[in-house]
Tab-separated table of C-alpha atoms in Angstrom:
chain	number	residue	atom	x	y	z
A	1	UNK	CA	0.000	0.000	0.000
A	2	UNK	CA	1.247	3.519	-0.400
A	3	UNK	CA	1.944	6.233	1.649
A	4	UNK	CA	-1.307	8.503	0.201
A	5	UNK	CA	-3.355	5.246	0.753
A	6	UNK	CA	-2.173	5.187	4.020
A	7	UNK	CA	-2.894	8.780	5.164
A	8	UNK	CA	-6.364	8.322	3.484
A	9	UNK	CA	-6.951	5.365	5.627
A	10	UNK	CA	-6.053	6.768	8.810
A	11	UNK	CA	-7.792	9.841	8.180
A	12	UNK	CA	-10.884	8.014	7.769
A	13	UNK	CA	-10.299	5.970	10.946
A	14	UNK	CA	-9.553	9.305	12.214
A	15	UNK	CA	-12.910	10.879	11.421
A	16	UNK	CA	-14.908	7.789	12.872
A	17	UNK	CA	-13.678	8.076	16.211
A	18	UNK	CA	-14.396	11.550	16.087
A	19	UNK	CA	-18.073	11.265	15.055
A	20	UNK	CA	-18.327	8.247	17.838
A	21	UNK	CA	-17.175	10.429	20.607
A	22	UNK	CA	-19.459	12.858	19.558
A	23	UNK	CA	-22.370	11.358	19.653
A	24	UNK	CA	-21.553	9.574	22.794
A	25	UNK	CA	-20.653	12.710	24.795
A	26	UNK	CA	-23.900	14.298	22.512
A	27	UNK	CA	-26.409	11.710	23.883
A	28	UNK	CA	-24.389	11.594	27.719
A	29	UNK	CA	-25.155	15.348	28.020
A	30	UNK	CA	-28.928	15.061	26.798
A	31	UNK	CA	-29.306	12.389	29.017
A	32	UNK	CA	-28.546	14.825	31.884
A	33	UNK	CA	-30.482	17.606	30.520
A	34	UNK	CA	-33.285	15.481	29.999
A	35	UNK	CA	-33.359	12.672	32.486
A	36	UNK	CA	-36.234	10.054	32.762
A	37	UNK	CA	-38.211	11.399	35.556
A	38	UNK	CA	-41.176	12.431	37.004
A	39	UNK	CA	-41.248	15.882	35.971
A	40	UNK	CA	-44.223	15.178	34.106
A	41	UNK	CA	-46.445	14.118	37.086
A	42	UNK	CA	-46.062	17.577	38.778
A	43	UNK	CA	-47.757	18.761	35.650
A	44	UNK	CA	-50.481	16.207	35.527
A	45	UNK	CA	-51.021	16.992	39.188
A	46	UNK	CA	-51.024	20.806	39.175
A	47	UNK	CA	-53.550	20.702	36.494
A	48	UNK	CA	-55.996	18.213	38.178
A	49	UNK	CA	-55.942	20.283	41.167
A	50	UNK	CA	-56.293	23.358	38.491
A	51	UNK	CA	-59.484	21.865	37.315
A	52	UNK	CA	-60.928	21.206	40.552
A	53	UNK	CA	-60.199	24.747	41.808
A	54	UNK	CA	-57.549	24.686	44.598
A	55	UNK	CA	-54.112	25.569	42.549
A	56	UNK	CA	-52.946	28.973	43.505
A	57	UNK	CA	-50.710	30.249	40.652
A	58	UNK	CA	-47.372	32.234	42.560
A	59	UNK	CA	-46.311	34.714	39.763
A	60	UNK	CA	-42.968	35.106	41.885
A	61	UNK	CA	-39.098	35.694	40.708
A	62	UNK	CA	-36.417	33.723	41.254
A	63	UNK	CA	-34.326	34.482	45.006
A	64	UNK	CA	-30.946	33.719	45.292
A	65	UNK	CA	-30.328	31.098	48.246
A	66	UNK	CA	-26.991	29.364	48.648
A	67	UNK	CA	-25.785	29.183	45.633
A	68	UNK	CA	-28.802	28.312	43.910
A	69	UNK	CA	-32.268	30.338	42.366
A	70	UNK	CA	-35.107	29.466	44.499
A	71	UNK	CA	-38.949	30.299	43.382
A	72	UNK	CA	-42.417	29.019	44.776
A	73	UNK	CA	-44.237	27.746	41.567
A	74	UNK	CA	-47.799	27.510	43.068
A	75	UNK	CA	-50.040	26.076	46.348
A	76	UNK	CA	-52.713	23.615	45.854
A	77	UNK	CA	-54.846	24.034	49.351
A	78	UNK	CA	-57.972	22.087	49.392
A	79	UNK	CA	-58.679	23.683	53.488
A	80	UNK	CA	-57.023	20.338	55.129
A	81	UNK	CA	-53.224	19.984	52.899
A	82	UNK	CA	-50.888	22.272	51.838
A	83	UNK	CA	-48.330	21.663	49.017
A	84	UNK	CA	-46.225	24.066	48.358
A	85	UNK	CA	-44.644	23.326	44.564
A	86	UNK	CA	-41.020	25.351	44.081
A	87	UNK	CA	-38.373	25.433	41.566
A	88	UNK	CA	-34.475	25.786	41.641
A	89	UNK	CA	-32.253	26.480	39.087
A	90	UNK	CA	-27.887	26.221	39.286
A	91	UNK	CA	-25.850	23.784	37.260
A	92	UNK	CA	-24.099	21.296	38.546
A	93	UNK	CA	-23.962	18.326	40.803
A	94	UNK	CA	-25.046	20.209	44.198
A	95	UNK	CA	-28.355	20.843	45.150
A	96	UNK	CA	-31.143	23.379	43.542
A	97	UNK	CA	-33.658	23.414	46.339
A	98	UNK	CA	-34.390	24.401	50.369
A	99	UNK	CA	-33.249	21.223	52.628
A	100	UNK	CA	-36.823	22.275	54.305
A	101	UNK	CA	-39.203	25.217	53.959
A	102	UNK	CA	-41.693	26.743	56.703
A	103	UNK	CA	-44.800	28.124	56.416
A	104	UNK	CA	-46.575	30.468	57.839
A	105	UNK	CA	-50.341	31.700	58.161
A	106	UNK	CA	-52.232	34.808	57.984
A	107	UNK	CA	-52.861	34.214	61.649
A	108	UNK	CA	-49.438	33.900	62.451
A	109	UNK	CA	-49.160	29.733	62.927
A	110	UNK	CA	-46.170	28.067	61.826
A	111	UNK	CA	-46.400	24.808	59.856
A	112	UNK	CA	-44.383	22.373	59.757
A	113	UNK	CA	-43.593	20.097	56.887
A	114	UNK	CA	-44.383	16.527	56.767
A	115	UNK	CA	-42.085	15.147	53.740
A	116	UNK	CA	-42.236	16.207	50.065
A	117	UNK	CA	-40.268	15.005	46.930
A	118	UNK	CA	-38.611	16.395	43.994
A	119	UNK	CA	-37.319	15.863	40.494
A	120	UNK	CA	-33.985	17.334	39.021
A	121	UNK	CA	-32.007	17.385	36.273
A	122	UNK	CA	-28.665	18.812	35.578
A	123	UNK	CA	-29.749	22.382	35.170
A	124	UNK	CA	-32.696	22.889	37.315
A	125	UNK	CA	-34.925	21.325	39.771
A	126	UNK	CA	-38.833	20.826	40.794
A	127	UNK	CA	-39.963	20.128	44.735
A	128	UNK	CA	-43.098	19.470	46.207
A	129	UNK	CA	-42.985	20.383	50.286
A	130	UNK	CA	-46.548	18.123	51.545
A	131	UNK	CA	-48.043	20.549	54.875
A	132	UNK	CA	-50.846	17.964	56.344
A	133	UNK	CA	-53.797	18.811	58.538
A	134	UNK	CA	-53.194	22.494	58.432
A	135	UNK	CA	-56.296	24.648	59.343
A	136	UNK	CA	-58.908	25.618	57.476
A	137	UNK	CA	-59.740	28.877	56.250
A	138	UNK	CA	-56.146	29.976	55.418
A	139	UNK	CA	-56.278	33.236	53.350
A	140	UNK	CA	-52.416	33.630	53.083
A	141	UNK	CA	-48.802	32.231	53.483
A	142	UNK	CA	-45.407	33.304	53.457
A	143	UNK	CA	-43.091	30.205	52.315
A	144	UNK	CA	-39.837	31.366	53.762
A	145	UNK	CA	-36.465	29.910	55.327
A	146	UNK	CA	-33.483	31.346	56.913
A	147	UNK	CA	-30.393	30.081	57.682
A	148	UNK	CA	-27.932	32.211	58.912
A	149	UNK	CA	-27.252	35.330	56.665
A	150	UNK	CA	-29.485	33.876	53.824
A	151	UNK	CA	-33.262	33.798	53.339
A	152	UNK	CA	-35.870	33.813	50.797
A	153	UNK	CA	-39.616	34.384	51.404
A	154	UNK	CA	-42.568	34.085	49.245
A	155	UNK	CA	-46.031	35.299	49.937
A	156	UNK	CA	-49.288	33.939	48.195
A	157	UNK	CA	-53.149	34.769	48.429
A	158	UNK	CA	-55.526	31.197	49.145
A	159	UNK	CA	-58.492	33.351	48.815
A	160	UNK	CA	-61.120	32.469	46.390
A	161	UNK	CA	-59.717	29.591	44.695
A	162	UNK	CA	-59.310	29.472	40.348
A	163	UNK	CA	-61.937	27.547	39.050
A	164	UNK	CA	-61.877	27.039	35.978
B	1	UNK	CA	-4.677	19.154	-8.520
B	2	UNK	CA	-7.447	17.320	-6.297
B	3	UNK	CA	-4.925	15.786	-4.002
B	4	UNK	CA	-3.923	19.500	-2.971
B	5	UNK	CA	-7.560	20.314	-2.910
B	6	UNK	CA	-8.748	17.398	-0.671
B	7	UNK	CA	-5.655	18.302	1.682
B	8	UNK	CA	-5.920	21.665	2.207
B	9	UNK	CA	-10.070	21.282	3.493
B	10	UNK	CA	-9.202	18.218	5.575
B	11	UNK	CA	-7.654	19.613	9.095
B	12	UNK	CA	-11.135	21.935	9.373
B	13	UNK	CA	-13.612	19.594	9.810
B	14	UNK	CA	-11.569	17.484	12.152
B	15	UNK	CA	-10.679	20.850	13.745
B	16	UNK	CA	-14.291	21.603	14.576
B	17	UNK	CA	-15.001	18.235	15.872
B	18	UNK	CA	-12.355	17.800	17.966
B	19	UNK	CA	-13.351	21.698	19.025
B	20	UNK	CA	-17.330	20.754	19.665
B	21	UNK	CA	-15.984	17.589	21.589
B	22	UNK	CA	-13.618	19.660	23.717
B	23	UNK	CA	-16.501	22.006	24.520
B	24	UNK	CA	-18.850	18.530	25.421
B	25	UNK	CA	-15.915	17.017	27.789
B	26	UNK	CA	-15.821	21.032	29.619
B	27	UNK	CA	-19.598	20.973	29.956
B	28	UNK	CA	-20.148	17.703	31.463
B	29	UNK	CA	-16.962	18.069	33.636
B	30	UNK	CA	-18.448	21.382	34.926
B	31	UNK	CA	-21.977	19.400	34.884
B	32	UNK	CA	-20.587	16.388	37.221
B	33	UNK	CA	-18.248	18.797	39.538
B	34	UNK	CA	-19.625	22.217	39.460
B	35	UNK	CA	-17.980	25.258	38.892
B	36	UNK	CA	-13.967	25.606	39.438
B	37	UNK	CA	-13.513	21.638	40.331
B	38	UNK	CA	-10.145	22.106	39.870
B	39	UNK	CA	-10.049	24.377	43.201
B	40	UNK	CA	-10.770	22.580	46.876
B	41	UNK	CA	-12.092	26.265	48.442
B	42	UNK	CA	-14.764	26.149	45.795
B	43	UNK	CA	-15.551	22.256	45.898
B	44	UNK	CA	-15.816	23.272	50.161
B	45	UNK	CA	-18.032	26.313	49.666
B	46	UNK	CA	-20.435	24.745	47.271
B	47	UNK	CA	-20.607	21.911	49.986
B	48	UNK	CA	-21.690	24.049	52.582
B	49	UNK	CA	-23.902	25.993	50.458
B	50	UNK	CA	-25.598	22.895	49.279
B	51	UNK	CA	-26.004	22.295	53.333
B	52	UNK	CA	-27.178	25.904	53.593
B	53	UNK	CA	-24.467	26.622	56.106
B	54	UNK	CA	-22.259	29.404	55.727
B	55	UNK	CA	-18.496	29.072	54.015
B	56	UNK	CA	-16.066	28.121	56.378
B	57	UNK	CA	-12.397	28.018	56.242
B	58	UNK	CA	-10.359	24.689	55.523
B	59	UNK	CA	-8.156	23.794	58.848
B	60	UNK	CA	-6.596	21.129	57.690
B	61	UNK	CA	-6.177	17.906	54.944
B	62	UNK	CA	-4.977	14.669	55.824
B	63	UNK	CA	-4.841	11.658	53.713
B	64	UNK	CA	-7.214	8.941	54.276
B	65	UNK	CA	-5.828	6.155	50.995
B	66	UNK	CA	-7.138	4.849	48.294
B	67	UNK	CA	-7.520	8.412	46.394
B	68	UNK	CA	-9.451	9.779	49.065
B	69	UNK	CA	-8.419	12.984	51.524
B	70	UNK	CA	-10.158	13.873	54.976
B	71	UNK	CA	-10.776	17.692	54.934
B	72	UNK	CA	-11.770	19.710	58.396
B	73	UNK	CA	-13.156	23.011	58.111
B	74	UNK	CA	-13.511	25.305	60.769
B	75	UNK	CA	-15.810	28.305	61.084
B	76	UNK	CA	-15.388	30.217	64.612
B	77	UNK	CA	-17.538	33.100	64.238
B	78	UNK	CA	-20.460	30.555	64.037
B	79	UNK	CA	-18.442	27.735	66.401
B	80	UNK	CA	-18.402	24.869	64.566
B	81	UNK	CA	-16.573	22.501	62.778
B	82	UNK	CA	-17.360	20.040	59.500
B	83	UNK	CA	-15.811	16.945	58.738
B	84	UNK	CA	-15.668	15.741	54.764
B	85	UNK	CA	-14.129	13.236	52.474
B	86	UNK	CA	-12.712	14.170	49.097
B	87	UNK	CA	-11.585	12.963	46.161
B	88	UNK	CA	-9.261	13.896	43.432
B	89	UNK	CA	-10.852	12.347	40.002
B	90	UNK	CA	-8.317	12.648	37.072
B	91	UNK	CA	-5.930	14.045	39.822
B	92	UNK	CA	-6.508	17.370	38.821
B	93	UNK	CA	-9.815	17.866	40.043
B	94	UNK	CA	-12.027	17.621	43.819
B	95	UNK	CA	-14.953	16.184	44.195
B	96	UNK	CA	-17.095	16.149	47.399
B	97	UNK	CA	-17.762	12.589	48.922
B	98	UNK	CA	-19.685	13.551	51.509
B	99	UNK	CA	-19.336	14.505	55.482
B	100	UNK	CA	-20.204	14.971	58.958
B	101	UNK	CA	-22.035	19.007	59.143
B	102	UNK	CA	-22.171	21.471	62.382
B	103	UNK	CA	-20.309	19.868	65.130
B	104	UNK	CA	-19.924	22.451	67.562
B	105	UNK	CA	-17.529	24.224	68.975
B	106	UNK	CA	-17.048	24.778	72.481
B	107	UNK	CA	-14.512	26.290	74.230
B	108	UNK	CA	-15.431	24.516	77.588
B	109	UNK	CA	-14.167	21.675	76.061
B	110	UNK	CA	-10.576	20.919	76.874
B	111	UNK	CA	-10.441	18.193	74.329
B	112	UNK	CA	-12.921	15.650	72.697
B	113	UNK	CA	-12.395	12.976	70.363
B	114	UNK	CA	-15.110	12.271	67.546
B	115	UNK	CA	-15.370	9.321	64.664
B	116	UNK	CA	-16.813	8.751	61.263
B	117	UNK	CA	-17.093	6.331	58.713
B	118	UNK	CA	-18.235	6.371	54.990
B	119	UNK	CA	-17.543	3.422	52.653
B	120	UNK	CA	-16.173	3.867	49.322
B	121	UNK	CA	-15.830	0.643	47.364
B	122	UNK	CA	-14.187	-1.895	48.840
B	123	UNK	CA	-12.932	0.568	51.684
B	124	UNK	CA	-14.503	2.272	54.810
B	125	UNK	CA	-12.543	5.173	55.679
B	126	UNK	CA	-12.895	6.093	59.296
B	127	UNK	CA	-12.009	8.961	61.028
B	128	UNK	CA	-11.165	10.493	64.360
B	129	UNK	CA	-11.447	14.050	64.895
B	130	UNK	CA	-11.211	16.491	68.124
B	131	UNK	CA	-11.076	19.946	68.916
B	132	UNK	CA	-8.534	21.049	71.730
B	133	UNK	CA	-8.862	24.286	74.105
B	134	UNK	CA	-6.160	23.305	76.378
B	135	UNK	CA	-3.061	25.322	75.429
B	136	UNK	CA	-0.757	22.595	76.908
B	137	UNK	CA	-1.886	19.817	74.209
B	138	UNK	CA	0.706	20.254	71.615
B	139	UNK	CA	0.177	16.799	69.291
B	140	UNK	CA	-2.348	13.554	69.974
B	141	UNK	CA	-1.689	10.002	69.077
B	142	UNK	CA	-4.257	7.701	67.837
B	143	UNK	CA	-3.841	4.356	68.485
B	144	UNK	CA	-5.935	1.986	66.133
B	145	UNK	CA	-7.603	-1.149	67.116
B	146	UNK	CA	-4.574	-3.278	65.604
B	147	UNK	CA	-2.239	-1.071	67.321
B	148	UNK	CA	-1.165	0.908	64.291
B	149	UNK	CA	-0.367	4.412	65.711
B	150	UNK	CA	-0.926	7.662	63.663
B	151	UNK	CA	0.536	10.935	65.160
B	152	UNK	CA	-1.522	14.579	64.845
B	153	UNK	CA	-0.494	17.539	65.679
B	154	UNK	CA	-2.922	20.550	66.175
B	155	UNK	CA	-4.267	23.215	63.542
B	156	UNK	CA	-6.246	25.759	64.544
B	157	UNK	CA	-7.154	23.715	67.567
B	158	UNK	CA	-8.605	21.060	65.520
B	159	UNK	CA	-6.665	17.520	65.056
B	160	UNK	CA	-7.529	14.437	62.692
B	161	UNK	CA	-6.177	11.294	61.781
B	162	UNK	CA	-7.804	8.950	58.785
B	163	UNK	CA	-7.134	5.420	57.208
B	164	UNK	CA	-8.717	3.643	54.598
B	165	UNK	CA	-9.558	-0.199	56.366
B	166	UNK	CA	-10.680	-3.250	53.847
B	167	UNK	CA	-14.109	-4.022	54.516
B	168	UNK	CA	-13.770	-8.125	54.275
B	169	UNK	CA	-11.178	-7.498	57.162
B	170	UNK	CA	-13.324	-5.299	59.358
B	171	UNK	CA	-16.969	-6.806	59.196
B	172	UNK	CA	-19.207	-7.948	61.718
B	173	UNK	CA	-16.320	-5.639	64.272
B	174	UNK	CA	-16.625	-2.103	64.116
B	175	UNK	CA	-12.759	-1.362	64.847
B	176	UNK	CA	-13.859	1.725	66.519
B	177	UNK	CA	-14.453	0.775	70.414
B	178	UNK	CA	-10.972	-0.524	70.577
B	179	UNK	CA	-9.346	2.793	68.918
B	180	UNK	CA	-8.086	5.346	71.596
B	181	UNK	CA	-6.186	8.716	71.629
B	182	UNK	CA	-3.349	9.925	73.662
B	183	UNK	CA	-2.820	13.806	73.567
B	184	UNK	CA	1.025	14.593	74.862
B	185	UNK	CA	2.053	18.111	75.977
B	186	UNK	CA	6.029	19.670	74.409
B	187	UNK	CA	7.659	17.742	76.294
B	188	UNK	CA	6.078	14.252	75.596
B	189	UNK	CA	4.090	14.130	79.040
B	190	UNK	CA	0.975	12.330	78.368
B	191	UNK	CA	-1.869	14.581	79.498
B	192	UNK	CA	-5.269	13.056	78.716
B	193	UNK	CA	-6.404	9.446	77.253
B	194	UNK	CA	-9.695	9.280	75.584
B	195	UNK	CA	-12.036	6.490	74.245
B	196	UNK	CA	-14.955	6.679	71.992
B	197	UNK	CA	-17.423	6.048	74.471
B	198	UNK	CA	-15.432	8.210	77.051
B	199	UNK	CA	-14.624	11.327	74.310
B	200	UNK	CA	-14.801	14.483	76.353
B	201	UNK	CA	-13.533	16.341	78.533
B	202	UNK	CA	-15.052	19.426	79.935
B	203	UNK	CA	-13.677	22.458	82.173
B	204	UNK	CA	-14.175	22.094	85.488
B	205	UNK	CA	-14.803	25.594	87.358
């Protein structure tokens, strides 16, 4: 074989492993972006509770907490539960939402979480914070935190209710 | 006349690949590390943030094996201390592997001497850990449960020893209730022994 044949082949070997290491490290990083996860079912949730009248839309911005962005999405109240829905957005590996939130009423009780859940991805993240046998009657919260020199607090109306 | 022509567009489209893969590898390196990997104050501080505790300053690193190093950091103006394991992937960059948050700090505590364990593969790495308010205490010795002896001396008031231990060798025994710590003044005087179970020592006024 001769030298140009040679070049030509190894050139060509060349370009495969190129084009296999990019769509590898193409399809690794959608992967992350897009992971297979339950964001949906926050979705399907907020808009059954939507239809039956007890979502209350929070048209908040983003507060920086910790490194991360931290916003309260919406409340579904139904006068016995509370879920607070938030979002958090920072890339990379550490986390996007509050370790815990607290709540607090119009009449100036203090709730206290019971558990919640969330669903992240490489870029941002979606929590659900579940507030059991709270009171009814609520007409407000404030969804805050503070830990030493950083806070965030959100405050939302329960009055009325969307129906839609 | 073709030969030139095929030679001279050849180097730009493996240029731009190997330039789009470059920019992948940097993405998902700052994706799986965060930001500035290649910097232990910024692996720390994102950490702590991620604990939603406020940055605190790195007392000392000791080297627990296997890849892995045991980090204290100390933070007076709140009085505490955190304990954490890192690694060094590529051995270039840090990654956080975890650690022990918020143990406090309290100056009416002469000396105390505090364990941890995390497993990493094959390996647990334990850990003993102490702060120290008597001026005397100049270095501690730990003394393992198979008599290996590891010498500390004090930073910041703050003293560790680690060690990576095969897990087939330790199971079923925690090594840890047989482990105990000697702290010597300058002169070599031996000053206080502690135990896990007996870890403390408090002021007596």
């Amino acid at each position: 074989m001769s030298q140009k044949n040679l070049l030509k082949k190894a050139t060509k070997v060349l370009r495969a492993i190129e084009w296999a290491l990019l769509i590898l490290l193409i399809g690794y990083s959608m992967l992350i972006i897009y992971p297979f996860s339950d964001m949906n079912q926050f979705n399907k949730d907020i808009h059954k509770a939507k239809r039956e009248g007890i979502y209350f839309d929070a048209d908040e911005k983003f507060q920086p907490y910790f490194g991360t962005s931290v916003r309260l999405d919406g409340v579904v109240y139904n006068q016995k539960e509370l879920l607070i829905y938030m979002s958090g957005k920072a890339f990379g590996p550490n986390s996007k939402l509050p370790n815990r939130i607290q709540v607090k009423t119009d009449k100036g009780t203090i709730l206290q979480s019971n558990g919640g859940g969330s669903s992240t991805n490489i870029l941002r993240a979606r929590g659900i914070y579940d507030f059991k046998d709270v009171p009814a009657g609520i007409q407000s919260i404030t969804v805050y935190n503070k830990a030493y020199s950083e806070s965030f607090s959100f405050q939302i109306d329960l009055k009325g209710g969307e129906l839609q | 006349m073709m030969e030139i022509k095929y030679r001279k567009h050849m180097p730009i489209g493996h240029f731009l690949r190997w330039l789009f893969i470059l920019a992948l590898v940097l993405f998902l390196i700052r994706a799986h590390y965060g930001s500035k990997p290649w910097s232990l104050e910024s692996v720390v501080h994102q950490a702590q943030s991620s604990m939603e505790m406020p940055s605190a300053s790195i007392a000392s690193i000791a080297d627990s094996g296997r890849g892995i190093q045991s980090v204290i950091l100390l933070d007076r103006e709140h009085s505490m201390f955190h304990h954490m394991f890192v690694a060094r992937p590529f051995g270039m960059l840090w990654e956080n592997r975890g650690g022990g948050f918020g143990m406090s700090l309290d100056p009416d505590v002469l000396i105390d001497f505090k364990w941890g364990m995390a497993t990493f593969g094959a390996y647990r790495h334990y850990y003993y850990i102490g702060q120290v308010h008597d001026s005397r205490v100049a270095h501690v010795k730990v003394i393992w449960h198979d008599g290996y002896e590891q010498n500390a001396y004090l930073t910041d008031g703050v003293y560790q020893v680690a060690r990576a231990i095969k897990r087939s060798s330790d199971d079923g025994q925690s090594p840890v209730s047989k482990t105990r710590m000697i702290a010597y003044d300058k002169k070599g005087t031996k000053l206080y022994e502690l135990t896990p179970e007996q870890g403390e020592i408090k002021k007596t006024n």
